[in-house]
Coordinates of N, CA and C in Angstrom, one line a residue:
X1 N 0.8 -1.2 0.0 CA 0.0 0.0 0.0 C 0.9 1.2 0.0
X2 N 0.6 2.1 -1.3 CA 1.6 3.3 -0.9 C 0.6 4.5 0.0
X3 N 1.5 5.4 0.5 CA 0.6 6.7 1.1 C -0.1 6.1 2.5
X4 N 0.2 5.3 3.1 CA -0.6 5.4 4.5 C 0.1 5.4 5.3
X5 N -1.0 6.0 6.1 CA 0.0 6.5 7.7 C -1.1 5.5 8.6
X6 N 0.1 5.0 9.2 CA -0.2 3.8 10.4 C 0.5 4.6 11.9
X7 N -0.4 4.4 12.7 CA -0.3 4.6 14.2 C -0.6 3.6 14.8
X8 N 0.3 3.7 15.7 CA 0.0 2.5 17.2 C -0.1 3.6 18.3
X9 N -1.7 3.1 18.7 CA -1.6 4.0 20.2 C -1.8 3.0 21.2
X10 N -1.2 2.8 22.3 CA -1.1 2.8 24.0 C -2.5 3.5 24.2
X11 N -3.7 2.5 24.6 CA -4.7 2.7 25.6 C -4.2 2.6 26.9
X12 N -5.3 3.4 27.7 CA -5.4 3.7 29.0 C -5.6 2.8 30.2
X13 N -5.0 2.6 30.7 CA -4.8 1.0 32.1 C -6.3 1.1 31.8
X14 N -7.7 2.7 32.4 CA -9.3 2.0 32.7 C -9.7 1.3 31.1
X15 N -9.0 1.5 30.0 CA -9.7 0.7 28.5 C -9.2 -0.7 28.8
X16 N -7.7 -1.0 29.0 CA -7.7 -2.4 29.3 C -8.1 -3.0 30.5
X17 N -8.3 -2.2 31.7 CA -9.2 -3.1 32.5 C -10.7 -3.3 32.2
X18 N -10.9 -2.6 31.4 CA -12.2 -2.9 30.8 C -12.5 -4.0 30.0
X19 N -11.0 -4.4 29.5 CA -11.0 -5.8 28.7 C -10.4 -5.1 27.1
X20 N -10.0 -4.2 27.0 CA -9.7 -3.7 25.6 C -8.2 -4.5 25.7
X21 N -7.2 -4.7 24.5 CA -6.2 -5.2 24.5 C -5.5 -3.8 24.2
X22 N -3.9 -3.8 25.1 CA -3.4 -2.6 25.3 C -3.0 -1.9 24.1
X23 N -3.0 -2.1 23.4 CA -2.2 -1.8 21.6 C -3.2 -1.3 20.5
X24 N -3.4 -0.4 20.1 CA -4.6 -0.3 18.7 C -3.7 0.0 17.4
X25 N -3.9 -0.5 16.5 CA -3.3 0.4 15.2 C -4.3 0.4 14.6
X26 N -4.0 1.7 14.0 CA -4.8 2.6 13.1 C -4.5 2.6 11.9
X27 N -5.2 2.6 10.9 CA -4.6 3.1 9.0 C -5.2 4.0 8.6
X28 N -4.3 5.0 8.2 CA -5.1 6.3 7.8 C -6.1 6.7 8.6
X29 N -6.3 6.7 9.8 CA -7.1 7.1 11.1 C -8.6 6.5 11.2
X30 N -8.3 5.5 10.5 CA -9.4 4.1 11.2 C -9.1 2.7 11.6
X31 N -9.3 2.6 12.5 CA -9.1 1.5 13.4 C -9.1 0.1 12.2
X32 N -8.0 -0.6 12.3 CA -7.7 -1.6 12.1 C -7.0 -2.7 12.8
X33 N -6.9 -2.9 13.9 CA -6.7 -4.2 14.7 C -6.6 -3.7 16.2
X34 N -6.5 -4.6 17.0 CA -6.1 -4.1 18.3 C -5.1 -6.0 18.6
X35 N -3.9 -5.5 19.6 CA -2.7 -6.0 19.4 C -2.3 -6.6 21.3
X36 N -1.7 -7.6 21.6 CA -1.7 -7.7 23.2 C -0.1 -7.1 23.6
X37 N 0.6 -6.7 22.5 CA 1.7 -6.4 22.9 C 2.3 -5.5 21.5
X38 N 3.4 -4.6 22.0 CA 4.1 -3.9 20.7 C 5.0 -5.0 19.6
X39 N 5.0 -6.2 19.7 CA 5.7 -7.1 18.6 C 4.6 -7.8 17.8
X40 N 3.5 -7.6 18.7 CA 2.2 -7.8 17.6 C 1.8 -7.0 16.6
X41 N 1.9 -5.8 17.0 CA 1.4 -4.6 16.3 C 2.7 -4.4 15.2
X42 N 3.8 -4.2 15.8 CA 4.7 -4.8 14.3 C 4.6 -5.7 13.4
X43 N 4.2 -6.5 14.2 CA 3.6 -7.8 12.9 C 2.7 -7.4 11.9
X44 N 1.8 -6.6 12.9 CA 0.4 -6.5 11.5 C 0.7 -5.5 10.8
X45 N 1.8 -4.4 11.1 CA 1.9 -3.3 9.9 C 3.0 -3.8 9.1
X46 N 3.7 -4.8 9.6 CA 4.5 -5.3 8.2 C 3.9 -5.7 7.2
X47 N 3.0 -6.4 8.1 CA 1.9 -7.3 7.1 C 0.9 -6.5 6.0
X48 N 0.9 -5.3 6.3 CA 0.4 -4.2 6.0 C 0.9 -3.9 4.5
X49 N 2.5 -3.7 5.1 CA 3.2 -3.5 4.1 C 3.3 -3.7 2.8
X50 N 3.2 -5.5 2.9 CA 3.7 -6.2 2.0 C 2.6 -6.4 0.8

């Protein structure tokens, strides 16, 4: 994919005690996956990449 901008944001301790998983990434500023750790969320934007 050319031209997209991917963010990983860090939710808030009350989103994951709520049960959210601590990691979200975004593409082009809509939610596309949420992640249990930052080597996940690398996974899925490589995966993005390719």
């Amino acid at each position: 994919m050319k031209n997209m901008e991917v963010q990983v944001i860090r939710r808030s301790p009350l989103e994951v005690r709520a049960g959210a998983k601590p990691y979200a990434v975004y593409l082009n500023g809509e939610f596309w996956c949420d992640c249990t750790d930052m080597a996940a969320a690398k996974a899925e934007i490589a995966a993005l990449k390719k």
